[in-house]
């Protein structure tokens, strides 16, 4: 009936009061919230750790807010998409530190090629940091 909340919304509201949602529930709840552009709800649920973070959830949230998607990908350990979000957000300096911290083998050559098209200045700075490397050892082979 009009004026009443939907049963599914009531279900999720009840769950959220007491529990963290599983992956499927998180996706099903967030999809319509993203369509409505309700950033504040997603931010609240992420801060309260109410959503199970998965690649699919990050993919759904990303068009609405890259920062939220980054948070989700970090928690879900989706390394390639974490790096893509750092690039989108212009946080190029975070990439090498992140890769080193998590032990991920990044394809820096491919990453630089993609960056040149979207963020030439960032690509230049990133290339310099790769050539400076860690402890004087370059992270990329210029040959």
Short mmCIF file of N, CA, C and O in Angstrom, two decimals:
data_model
loop_
_atom_site.label_atom_id
_atom_site.label_comp_id
_atom_site.label_asym_id
_atom_site.label_seq_id
_atom_site.Cartn_x
_atom_site.Cartn_y
_atom_site.Cartn_z
N UNK A 1 0.82 -1.21 0.00
CA UNK A 1 0.00 0.00 0.00
C UNK A 1 0.85 1.26 0.00
O UNK A 1 1.94 1.26 0.58
N UNK A 2 0.36 2.33 -0.59
CA UNK A 2 1.11 3.59 -0.60
C UNK A 2 1.36 4.09 0.81
O UNK A 2 0.54 3.90 1.71
N UNK A 3 2.51 4.74 1.00
CA UNK A 3 2.84 5.29 2.30
C UNK A 3 3.54 4.33 3.23
O UNK A 3 4.07 4.73 4.25
N UNK A 4 3.55 3.05 2.90
CA UNK A 4 4.24 2.07 3.74
C UNK A 4 5.59 1.76 3.11
O UNK A 4 5.74 1.78 1.89
N UNK A 5 6.58 1.46 3.97
CA UNK A 5 7.88 1.09 3.42
C UNK A 5 7.80 -0.33 2.87
O UNK A 5 7.01 -1.14 3.32
N UNK A 6 8.62 -0.58 1.88
CA UNK A 6 8.60 -1.90 1.25
C UNK A 6 9.12 -2.96 2.22
O UNK A 6 9.96 -2.66 3.08
N UNK A 7 8.66 -4.18 2.09
CA UNK A 7 9.13 -5.26 2.97
C UNK A 7 10.65 -5.47 2.89
O UNK A 7 11.28 -5.72 3.90
N UNK A 8 11.20 -5.32 1.70
CA UNK A 8 12.64 -5.54 1.54
C UNK A 8 13.43 -4.46 2.28
O UNK A 8 14.44 -4.73 2.92
N UNK A 9 12.94 -3.23 2.22
CA UNK A 9 13.60 -2.14 2.94
C UNK A 9 13.52 -2.37 4.45
O UNK A 9 14.49 -2.16 5.17
N UNK A 10 12.39 -2.81 4.91
CA UNK A 10 12.20 -3.12 6.33
C UNK A 10 13.16 -4.24 6.75
O UNK A 10 13.78 -4.19 7.81
N UNK A 11 13.29 -5.24 5.90
CA UNK A 11 14.19 -6.37 6.15
C UNK A 11 15.64 -5.89 6.33
O UNK A 11 16.31 -6.21 7.31
N UNK A 12 16.11 -5.09 5.38
CA UNK A 12 17.49 -4.60 5.45
C UNK A 12 17.69 -3.67 6.65
O UNK A 12 18.72 -3.72 7.31
N UNK A 13 16.70 -2.83 6.92
CA UNK A 13 16.81 -1.92 8.07
C UNK A 13 16.97 -2.71 9.37
O UNK A 13 17.79 -2.37 10.22
N UNK A 14 16.18 -3.77 9.50
CA UNK A 14 16.26 -4.61 10.70
C UNK A 14 17.62 -5.29 10.79
O UNK A 14 18.25 -5.31 11.86
N UNK A 15 18.09 -5.82 9.68
CA UNK A 15 19.40 -6.47 9.67
C UNK A 15 20.52 -5.49 10.05
O UNK A 15 21.41 -5.82 10.83
N UNK A 16 20.46 -4.30 9.48
CA UNK A 16 21.51 -3.31 9.71
C UNK A 16 21.59 -2.85 11.17
O UNK A 16 22.65 -2.44 11.63
N UNK A 17 20.48 -2.92 11.87
CA UNK A 17 20.49 -2.52 13.28
C UNK A 17 21.38 -3.43 14.12
O UNK A 17 21.97 -3.00 15.10
N UNK A 18 21.46 -4.69 13.73
CA UNK A 18 22.13 -5.67 14.59
C UNK A 18 23.32 -6.37 13.95
O UNK A 18 24.12 -6.97 14.66
N UNK A 19 23.40 -6.37 12.64
CA UNK A 19 24.41 -7.20 11.96
C UNK A 19 25.10 -6.47 10.82
O UNK A 19 24.66 -5.42 10.39
N UNK A 20 26.13 -7.13 10.34
CA UNK A 20 26.78 -6.75 9.10
C UNK A 20 26.13 -7.57 7.99
O UNK A 20 25.86 -8.76 8.18
N UNK A 21 25.86 -6.94 6.85
CA UNK A 21 25.24 -7.66 5.74
C UNK A 21 26.27 -8.55 5.04
O UNK A 21 27.45 -8.23 5.00
N UNK A 22 25.82 -9.65 4.46
CA UNK A 22 26.72 -10.50 3.68
C UNK A 22 26.89 -9.88 2.29
O UNK A 22 26.29 -8.83 1.98
N UNK A 23 27.68 -10.51 1.44
CA UNK A 23 28.01 -9.95 0.13
C UNK A 23 26.76 -9.71 -0.72
O UNK A 23 26.59 -8.63 -1.31
N UNK A 24 25.88 -10.70 -0.80
CA UNK A 24 24.68 -10.58 -1.62
C UNK A 24 23.76 -9.49 -1.09
O UNK A 24 23.26 -8.66 -1.85
N UNK A 25 23.55 -9.48 0.21
CA UNK A 25 22.68 -8.46 0.82
C UNK A 25 23.26 -7.06 0.60
O UNK A 25 22.52 -6.12 0.28
N UNK A 26 24.57 -6.94 0.73
CA UNK A 26 25.23 -5.64 0.54
C UNK A 26 24.97 -5.10 -0.86
O UNK A 26 24.59 -3.94 -1.05
N UNK A 27 25.15 -5.98 -1.86
CA UNK A 27 24.95 -5.59 -3.25
C UNK A 27 23.49 -5.21 -3.50
O UNK A 27 23.19 -4.18 -4.12
N UNK A 28 22.57 -6.02 -3.01
CA UNK A 28 21.15 -5.77 -3.24
C UNK A 28 20.66 -4.49 -2.56
O UNK A 28 19.77 -3.81 -3.08
N UNK A 29 21.22 -4.16 -1.42
CA UNK A 29 20.84 -2.93 -0.73
C UNK A 29 21.46 -1.71 -1.39
O UNK A 29 20.80 -0.69 -1.58
N UNK A 30 22.72 -1.82 -1.76
CA UNK A 30 23.45 -0.65 -2.26
C UNK A 30 23.02 -0.26 -3.68
O UNK A 30 22.98 0.93 -4.00
N UNK A 31 22.68 -1.23 -4.50
CA UNK A 31 22.33 -0.92 -5.90
C UNK A 31 21.25 0.17 -6.00
O UNK A 31 21.48 1.19 -6.67
N UNK A 32 20.07 0.02 -5.34
CA UNK A 32 19.07 1.09 -5.46
C UNK A 32 19.49 2.39 -4.76
O UNK A 32 19.09 3.49 -5.18
N UNK A 33 20.30 2.27 -3.72
CA UNK A 33 20.78 3.46 -3.00
C UNK A 33 21.69 4.29 -3.92
O UNK A 33 21.61 5.51 -3.95
N UNK A 34 22.53 3.61 -4.70
CA UNK A 34 23.40 4.31 -5.66
C UNK A 34 22.54 4.96 -6.74
O UNK A 34 22.78 6.11 -7.13
N UNK A 35 21.52 4.25 -7.22
CA UNK A 35 20.64 4.81 -8.25
C UNK A 35 19.95 6.09 -7.76
O UNK A 35 19.69 6.99 -8.55
N UNK A 36 19.70 6.15 -6.46
CA UNK A 36 19.08 7.35 -5.87
C UNK A 36 20.11 8.42 -5.52
O UNK A 36 19.74 9.50 -5.08
N UNK A 37 21.39 8.10 -5.69
CA UNK A 37 22.45 9.07 -5.40
C UNK A 37 22.63 9.36 -3.92
O UNK A 37 23.08 10.44 -3.54
N UNK A 38 22.32 8.42 -3.06
CA UNK A 38 22.35 8.61 -1.61
C UNK A 38 23.75 8.33 -1.04
O UNK A 38 23.96 7.34 -0.33
N UNK A 39 24.70 9.20 -1.32
CA UNK A 39 26.09 9.05 -0.85
C UNK A 39 26.17 8.87 0.66
O UNK A 39 26.96 8.09 1.17
N UNK A 40 25.35 9.65 1.37
CA UNK A 40 25.45 9.67 2.84
C UNK A 40 25.15 8.31 3.45
O UNK A 40 25.76 7.93 4.46
N UNK A 41 24.23 7.55 2.86
CA UNK A 41 23.93 6.22 3.40
C UNK A 41 25.10 5.26 3.21
O UNK A 41 25.47 4.52 4.11
N UNK A 42 25.68 5.30 2.02
CA UNK A 42 26.81 4.40 1.75
C UNK A 42 27.98 4.76 2.65
O UNK A 42 28.62 3.88 3.24
N UNK A 43 28.23 6.05 2.80
CA UNK A 43 29.32 6.49 3.68
C UNK A 43 29.08 6.00 5.12
O UNK A 43 29.97 5.49 5.78
N UNK A 44 27.85 6.15 5.59
CA UNK A 44 27.49 5.72 6.95
C UNK A 44 27.72 4.22 7.12
O UNK A 44 28.33 3.77 8.08
N UNK A 45 27.24 3.43 6.17
CA UNK A 45 27.37 1.97 6.28
C UNK A 45 28.82 1.52 6.20
O UNK A 45 29.22 0.58 6.88
N UNK A 46 29.62 2.21 5.38
CA UNK A 46 31.05 1.87 5.30
C UNK A 46 31.74 2.21 6.62
O UNK A 46 32.53 1.41 7.13
N UNK A 47 31.44 3.38 7.17
CA UNK A 47 32.05 3.78 8.44
C UNK A 47 31.68 2.82 9.57
O UNK A 47 32.48 2.55 10.45
N UNK A 48 30.44 2.33 9.53
CA UNK A 48 29.97 1.42 10.58
C UNK A 48 30.33 -0.04 10.28
O UNK A 48 29.96 -0.93 11.04
N UNK A 49 31.01 -0.28 9.15
CA UNK A 49 31.41 -1.62 8.74
C UNK A 49 30.20 -2.56 8.64
O UNK A 49 30.23 -3.69 9.10
N UNK A 50 29.14 -2.08 8.01
CA UNK A 50 27.90 -2.86 7.88
C UNK A 50 27.81 -3.63 6.57
O UNK A 50 26.91 -4.44 6.40
N UNK A 51 28.71 -3.33 5.64
CA UNK A 51 28.66 -3.97 4.32
C UNK A 51 29.83 -4.93 4.16
O UNK A 51 30.95 -4.63 4.58
N UNK A 52 29.58 -6.05 3.50
CA UNK A 52 30.69 -6.93 3.14
C UNK A 52 31.27 -6.41 1.83
O UNK A 52 30.57 -6.33 0.82
N UNK A 53 32.51 -6.04 1.89
CA UNK A 53 33.16 -5.40 0.74
C UNK A 53 33.64 -6.44 -0.26
O UNK A 53 34.42 -7.33 0.08
N UNK A 54 33.17 -6.30 -1.49
CA UNK A 54 33.54 -7.20 -2.59
C UNK A 54 33.83 -6.35 -3.83
O UNK A 54 33.49 -5.16 -3.87
N UNK A 55 34.43 -6.98 -4.82
CA UNK A 55 34.69 -6.27 -6.07
C UNK A 55 33.38 -5.78 -6.70
O UNK A 55 33.29 -4.65 -7.18
N UNK A 56 32.36 -6.62 -6.67
CA UNK A 56 31.07 -6.23 -7.25
C UNK A 56 30.49 -5.00 -6.56
O UNK A 56 29.99 -4.08 -7.20
N UNK A 57 30.59 -4.96 -5.24
CA UNK A 57 30.07 -3.81 -4.49
C UNK A 57 30.84 -2.55 -4.88
O UNK A 57 30.25 -1.49 -5.11
N UNK A 58 32.16 -2.66 -4.97
CA UNK A 58 32.98 -1.51 -5.39
C UNK A 58 32.60 -1.03 -6.78
O UNK A 58 32.51 0.16 -7.04
N UNK A 59 32.35 -1.99 -7.69
CA UNK A 59 31.98 -1.64 -9.06
C UNK A 59 30.64 -0.89 -9.10
O UNK A 59 30.45 0.02 -9.91
N UNK A 60 29.72 -1.26 -8.22
CA UNK A 60 28.41 -0.60 -8.17
C UNK A 60 28.54 0.82 -7.63
O UNK A 60 27.92 1.75 -8.13
N UNK A 61 29.39 1.00 -6.63
CA UNK A 61 29.52 2.29 -5.95
C UNK A 61 30.40 3.26 -6.75
O UNK A 61 30.21 4.48 -6.69
N UNK A 62 31.33 2.75 -7.52
CA UNK A 62 32.35 3.58 -8.19
C UNK A 62 31.78 4.72 -9.03
O UNK A 62 32.30 5.85 -8.96
N UNK A 63 30.72 4.51 -9.84
CA UNK A 63 30.20 5.66 -10.61
C UNK A 63 29.66 6.79 -9.73
O UNK A 63 29.67 7.95 -10.13
N UNK A 64 29.23 6.46 -8.53
CA UNK A 64 28.70 7.46 -7.61
C UNK A 64 29.82 8.20 -6.90
O UNK A 64 29.80 9.42 -6.79
N UNK A 65 30.82 7.44 -6.42
CA UNK A 65 31.88 8.05 -5.60
C UNK A 65 33.12 7.16 -5.61
O UNK A 65 33.14 6.09 -4.99
N UNK A 66 34.17 7.62 -6.27
CA UNK A 66 35.41 6.84 -6.38
C UNK A 66 36.04 6.60 -5.01
O UNK A 66 36.60 5.54 -4.76
N UNK A 67 35.95 7.58 -4.11
CA UNK A 67 36.55 7.40 -2.77
C UNK A 67 35.92 6.22 -2.03
O UNK A 67 36.60 5.47 -1.34
N UNK A 68 34.60 6.08 -2.15
CA UNK A 68 33.92 4.96 -1.49
C UNK A 68 34.34 3.64 -2.14
O UNK A 68 34.57 2.64 -1.46
N UNK A 69 34.43 3.64 -3.47
CA UNK A 69 34.86 2.44 -4.18
C UNK A 69 36.27 2.06 -3.74
O UNK A 69 36.55 0.88 -3.50
N UNK A 70 37.15 3.05 -3.60
CA UNK A 70 38.52 2.79 -3.14
C UNK A 70 38.50 2.12 -1.78
O UNK A 70 39.19 1.12 -1.55
N UNK A 71 37.69 2.63 -0.87
CA UNK A 71 37.57 2.04 0.46
C UNK A 71 37.12 0.58 0.38
O UNK A 71 37.65 -0.29 1.08
N UNK A 72 36.17 0.32 -0.48
CA UNK A 72 35.65 -1.05 -0.65
C UNK A 72 36.72 -1.95 -1.25
O UNK A 72 36.96 -3.05 -0.75
N UNK A 73 37.38 -1.49 -2.31
CA UNK A 73 38.42 -2.31 -2.94
C UNK A 73 39.58 -2.58 -1.99
O UNK A 73 40.16 -3.67 -2.01
N UNK A 74 39.94 -1.60 -1.17
CA UNK A 74 41.01 -1.80 -0.19
C UNK A 74 40.64 -2.92 0.79
O UNK A 74 41.43 -3.81 1.05
N UNK A 75 39.42 -2.86 1.30
CA UNK A 75 38.97 -3.88 2.26
C UNK A 75 38.85 -5.26 1.61
O UNK A 75 39.10 -6.27 2.26
N UNK A 76 38.46 -5.27 0.33
CA UNK A 76 38.30 -6.54 -0.38
C UNK A 76 39.61 -7.04 -1.00
O UNK A 76 39.67 -8.13 -1.55
N UNK A 77 40.65 -6.21 -0.91
CA UNK A 77 41.97 -6.52 -1.46
C UNK A 77 41.94 -6.79 -2.97
O UNK A 77 42.52 -7.75 -3.47
N UNK A 78 41.24 -5.92 -3.68
CA UNK A 78 41.18 -5.98 -5.14
C UNK A 78 42.25 -4.99 -5.64
O UNK A 78 41.96 -3.84 -5.97
N UNK A 79 43.49 -5.46 -5.66
CA UNK A 79 44.65 -4.59 -5.85
C UNK A 79 44.61 -3.76 -7.13
O UNK A 79 44.90 -2.57 -7.10
N UNK A 80 44.28 -4.38 -8.26
CA UNK A 80 44.29 -3.64 -9.52
C UNK A 80 43.29 -2.48 -9.49
O UNK A 80 43.58 -1.39 -9.97
N UNK A 81 42.14 -2.70 -8.88
CA UNK A 81 41.14 -1.64 -8.84
C UNK A 81 41.49 -0.58 -7.80
O UNK A 81 41.13 0.60 -7.96
N UNK A 82 42.20 -0.96 -6.74
CA UNK A 82 42.72 0.04 -5.79
C UNK A 82 43.64 0.99 -6.56
O UNK A 82 43.52 2.22 -6.44
N UNK A 83 44.53 0.43 -7.35
CA UNK A 83 45.47 1.24 -8.13
C UNK A 83 44.72 2.14 -9.11
O UNK A 83 45.03 3.33 -9.24
N UNK A 84 43.70 1.61 -9.79
CA UNK A 84 42.91 2.42 -10.73
C UNK A 84 42.24 3.60 -10.01
O UNK A 84 42.20 4.70 -10.55
N UNK A 85 41.74 3.35 -8.80
CA UNK A 85 41.11 4.44 -8.04
C UNK A 85 42.13 5.49 -7.63
O UNK A 85 41.84 6.69 -7.69
N UNK A 86 43.32 5.07 -7.21
CA UNK A 86 44.37 6.03 -6.89
C UNK A 86 44.65 6.92 -8.10
O UNK A 86 44.80 8.14 -7.96
N UNK A 87 44.69 6.33 -9.30
CA UNK A 87 44.93 7.09 -10.52
C UNK A 87 43.78 8.07 -10.75
O UNK A 87 44.01 9.26 -10.98
N UNK A 88 42.53 7.58 -10.66
CA UNK A 88 41.36 8.44 -10.88
C UNK A 88 41.33 9.61 -9.90
O UNK A 88 40.93 10.72 -10.26
N UNK A 89 41.75 9.36 -8.67
CA UNK A 89 41.71 10.40 -7.64
C UNK A 89 42.95 11.29 -7.66
O UNK A 89 43.07 12.21 -6.85
N UNK A 90 43.89 10.98 -8.55
CA UNK A 90 45.12 11.77 -8.63
C UNK A 90 46.09 11.50 -7.50
O UNK A 90 46.99 12.29 -7.24
N UNK A 91 45.92 10.38 -6.81
CA UNK A 91 46.79 10.03 -5.68
C UNK A 91 47.90 9.09 -6.16
O UNK A 91 48.10 7.99 -5.63
N UNK A 92 48.63 9.57 -7.15
CA UNK A 92 49.66 8.77 -7.80
C UNK A 92 50.73 8.32 -6.81
O UNK A 92 51.24 7.21 -6.88
N UNK A 93 51.06 9.21 -5.88
CA UNK A 93 52.12 8.92 -4.91
C UNK A 93 51.76 7.73 -4.00
O UNK A 93 52.63 7.13 -3.39
N UNK A 94 50.49 7.40 -3.92
CA UNK A 94 50.05 6.29 -3.06
C UNK A 94 50.31 4.92 -3.68
O UNK A 94 50.37 3.92 -2.97
N UNK A 95 50.47 4.87 -4.99
CA UNK A 95 50.51 3.58 -5.69
C UNK A 95 51.70 2.73 -5.27
O UNK A 95 51.53 1.57 -4.87
N UNK A 96 52.90 3.28 -5.35
CA UNK A 96 54.10 2.49 -5.03
C UNK A 96 54.08 2.03 -3.58
O UNK A 96 54.37 0.87 -3.27
N UNK A 97 53.67 2.92 -2.67
CA UNK A 97 53.61 2.56 -1.25
C UNK A 97 52.60 1.44 -1.03
O UNK A 97 52.86 0.48 -0.29
N UNK A 98 51.45 1.53 -1.69
CA UNK A 98 50.42 0.49 -1.54
C UNK A 98 50.91 -0.85 -2.07
O UNK A 98 50.80 -1.88 -1.40
N UNK A 99 51.48 -0.83 -3.26
CA UNK A 99 51.97 -2.06 -3.90
C UNK A 99 53.02 -2.74 -3.02
O UNK A 99 53.00 -3.95 -2.81
N UNK A 100 53.92 -1.93 -2.47
CA UNK A 100 54.97 -2.46 -1.60
C UNK A 100 54.36 -3.06 -0.32
O UNK A 100 54.74 -4.15 0.12
N UNK A 101 53.41 -2.34 0.27
CA UNK A 101 52.79 -2.77 1.52
C UNK A 101 52.06 -4.12 1.38
O UNK A 101 52.13 -4.95 2.26
N UNK A 102 51.35 -4.29 0.27
CA UNK A 102 50.54 -5.51 0.12
C UNK A 102 51.27 -6.61 -0.66
O UNK A 102 50.76 -7.72 -0.77
N UNK A 103 52.44 -6.30 -1.19
CA UNK A 103 53.20 -7.31 -1.93
C UNK A 103 52.60 -7.65 -3.28
O UNK A 103 52.75 -8.75 -3.79
N UNK A 104 51.93 -6.70 -3.89
CA UNK A 104 51.30 -6.92 -5.19
C UNK A 104 52.30 -6.64 -6.31
O UNK A 104 53.06 -5.68 -6.25
N UNK A 105 52.30 -7.46 -7.33
CA UNK A 105 53.19 -7.29 -8.48
C UNK A 105 52.46 -6.47 -9.54
O UNK A 105 51.71 -7.02 -10.34
N UNK A 106 52.63 -5.17 -9.51
CA UNK A 106 51.91 -4.29 -10.43
C UNK A 106 52.61 -4.26 -11.79
O UNK A 106 53.83 -4.35 -11.87
N UNK A 107 51.81 -4.11 -12.84
CA UNK A 107 52.33 -3.95 -14.19
C UNK A 107 52.48 -2.44 -14.44
O UNK A 107 51.58 -1.79 -14.95
N UNK A 108 53.63 -1.91 -14.03
CA UNK A 108 53.84 -0.46 -14.11
C UNK A 108 53.84 0.05 -15.54
O UNK A 108 53.39 1.16 -15.81
N UNK A 109 54.35 -0.74 -16.48
CA UNK A 109 54.38 -0.31 -17.88
C UNK A 109 52.97 -0.09 -18.39
O UNK A 109 52.65 0.95 -18.98
N UNK A 110 52.08 -1.05 -18.16
CA UNK A 110 50.68 -0.93 -18.58
C UNK A 110 50.00 0.25 -17.87
O UNK A 110 49.27 1.01 -18.49
N UNK A 111 50.28 0.39 -16.60
CA UNK A 111 49.69 1.47 -15.81
C UNK A 111 50.11 2.83 -16.37
O UNK A 111 49.28 3.72 -16.54
N UNK A 112 51.38 2.97 -16.68
CA UNK A 112 51.86 4.23 -17.25
C UNK A 112 51.21 4.52 -18.60
O UNK A 112 50.82 5.65 -18.89
N UNK A 113 51.08 3.49 -19.43
CA UNK A 113 50.43 3.68 -20.74
C UNK A 113 49.00 4.17 -20.58
O UNK A 113 48.55 5.06 -21.29
N UNK A 114 48.28 3.60 -19.63
CA UNK A 114 46.90 4.03 -19.38
C UNK A 114 46.85 5.45 -18.82
O UNK A 114 45.97 6.23 -19.16
N UNK A 115 47.81 5.78 -17.96
CA UNK A 115 47.82 7.10 -17.33
C UNK A 115 48.13 8.21 -18.32
O UNK A 115 47.59 9.31 -18.18
N UNK A 116 48.98 7.94 -19.30
CA UNK A 116 49.36 8.96 -20.26
C UNK A 116 48.12 9.54 -20.94
O UNK A 116 48.01 10.75 -21.16
N UNK A 117 47.14 8.68 -21.22
CA UNK A 117 45.92 9.13 -21.90
C UNK A 117 45.02 9.95 -20.98
O UNK A 117 44.37 10.90 -21.43
N UNK A 118 44.97 9.61 -19.71
CA UNK A 118 44.01 10.26 -18.81
C UNK A 118 44.62 11.34 -17.92
O UNK A 118 43.93 12.26 -17.52
N UNK A 119 45.92 11.20 -17.62
CA UNK A 119 46.54 12.13 -16.67
C UNK A 119 48.02 12.27 -17.02
O UNK A 119 48.88 11.73 -16.33
N UNK A 120 48.33 12.99 -18.11
CA UNK A 120 49.73 13.09 -18.57
C UNK A 120 50.70 13.61 -17.51
O UNK A 120 51.80 13.09 -17.36
N UNK A 121 50.28 14.63 -16.76
CA UNK A 121 51.17 15.18 -15.73
C UNK A 121 51.41 14.15 -14.63
O UNK A 121 52.54 13.96 -14.17
N UNK A 122 50.35 13.47 -14.22
CA UNK A 122 50.48 12.42 -13.22
C UNK A 122 51.37 11.30 -13.71
O UNK A 122 52.17 10.75 -12.95
N UNK A 123 51.24 10.97 -15.00
CA UNK A 123 52.06 9.90 -15.59
C UNK A 123 53.53 10.28 -15.55
O UNK A 123 54.39 9.45 -15.24
N UNK A 124 53.83 11.54 -15.82
CA UNK A 124 55.22 12.01 -15.79
C UNK A 124 55.79 11.88 -14.38
O UNK A 124 56.89 11.35 -14.19
N UNK A 125 55.04 12.34 -13.40
CA UNK A 125 55.50 12.26 -12.01
C UNK A 125 55.64 10.81 -11.56
O UNK A 125 56.58 10.46 -10.84
N UNK A 126 54.69 9.99 -11.97
CA UNK A 126 54.72 8.57 -11.59
C UNK A 126 55.94 7.90 -12.21
O UNK A 126 56.64 7.12 -11.56
N UNK A 127 56.22 8.20 -13.49
CA UNK A 127 57.38 7.61 -14.16
C UNK A 127 58.67 8.01 -13.44
O UNK A 127 59.56 7.18 -13.25
N UNK A 128 58.75 9.27 -13.01
CA UNK A 128 59.94 9.72 -12.27
C UNK A 128 60.09 8.93 -10.97
O UNK A 128 61.19 8.51 -10.63
N UNK A 129 58.98 8.74 -10.26
CA UNK A 129 59.07 8.01 -8.99
C UNK A 129 59.45 6.54 -9.23
O UNK A 129 60.16 5.94 -8.43
N UNK A 130 58.99 5.98 -10.34
CA UNK A 130 59.36 4.59 -10.66
C UNK A 130 60.84 4.48 -10.98
O UNK A 130 61.50 3.50 -10.62
N UNK A 131 61.37 5.48 -11.69
CA UNK A 131 62.80 5.47 -12.04
C UNK A 131 63.67 5.71 -10.81
O UNK A 131 64.75 5.15 -10.70
N UNK A 132 63.19 6.55 -9.88
CA UNK A 132 63.93 6.75 -8.63
C UNK A 132 63.88 5.47 -7.79
O UNK A 132 64.83 5.14 -7.10
N UNK A 133 62.77 4.79 -7.88
CA UNK A 133 62.62 3.48 -7.24
C UNK A 133 62.76 3.51 -5.74
O UNK A 133 62.54 4.51 -5.08
N UNK A 134 63.12 2.34 -5.22
CA UNK A 134 63.30 2.18 -3.78
C UNK A 134 64.75 1.81 -3.53
O UNK A 134 65.29 0.90 -4.16
N UNK A 135 65.37 2.53 -2.62
CA UNK A 135 66.79 2.30 -2.30
C UNK A 135 67.67 2.39 -3.53
O UNK A 135 68.61 1.64 -3.69
N UNK A 136 67.32 3.31 -4.44
CA UNK A 136 68.12 3.51 -5.63
C UNK A 136 67.91 2.47 -6.72
O UNK A 136 68.56 2.51 -7.76
N UNK A 137 67.00 1.52 -6.52
CA UNK A 137 66.72 0.50 -7.52
C UNK A 137 65.43 0.86 -8.26
O UNK A 137 64.37 0.90 -7.64
N UNK A 138 65.54 1.15 -9.58
CA UNK A 138 64.33 1.51 -10.33
C UNK A 138 63.28 0.40 -10.29
O UNK A 138 63.61 -0.78 -10.26
N UNK A 139 62.01 0.81 -10.28
CA UNK A 139 60.92 -0.16 -10.24
C UNK A 139 60.43 -0.51 -11.64
O UNK A 139 59.53 -1.33 -11.80
N UNK A 140 61.04 0.15 -12.65
CA UNK A 140 60.64 -0.12 -14.03
C UNK A 140 61.90 -0.12 -14.89
O UNK A 140 62.83 0.63 -14.64
N UNK A 141 61.90 -0.95 -15.90
CA UNK A 141 63.02 -1.03 -16.83
C UNK A 141 62.69 -0.15 -18.04
O UNK A 141 61.71 -0.38 -18.73
N UNK A 142 63.51 0.88 -18.27
CA UNK A 142 63.21 1.80 -19.36
C UNK A 142 63.56 1.24 -20.73
O UNK A 142 63.26 1.85 -21.74
N UNK A 143 64.20 0.10 -20.75
CA UNK A 143 64.50 -0.52 -22.04
C UNK A 143 63.32 -1.27 -22.46
O UNK A 143 62.99 -2.07 -23.02
#
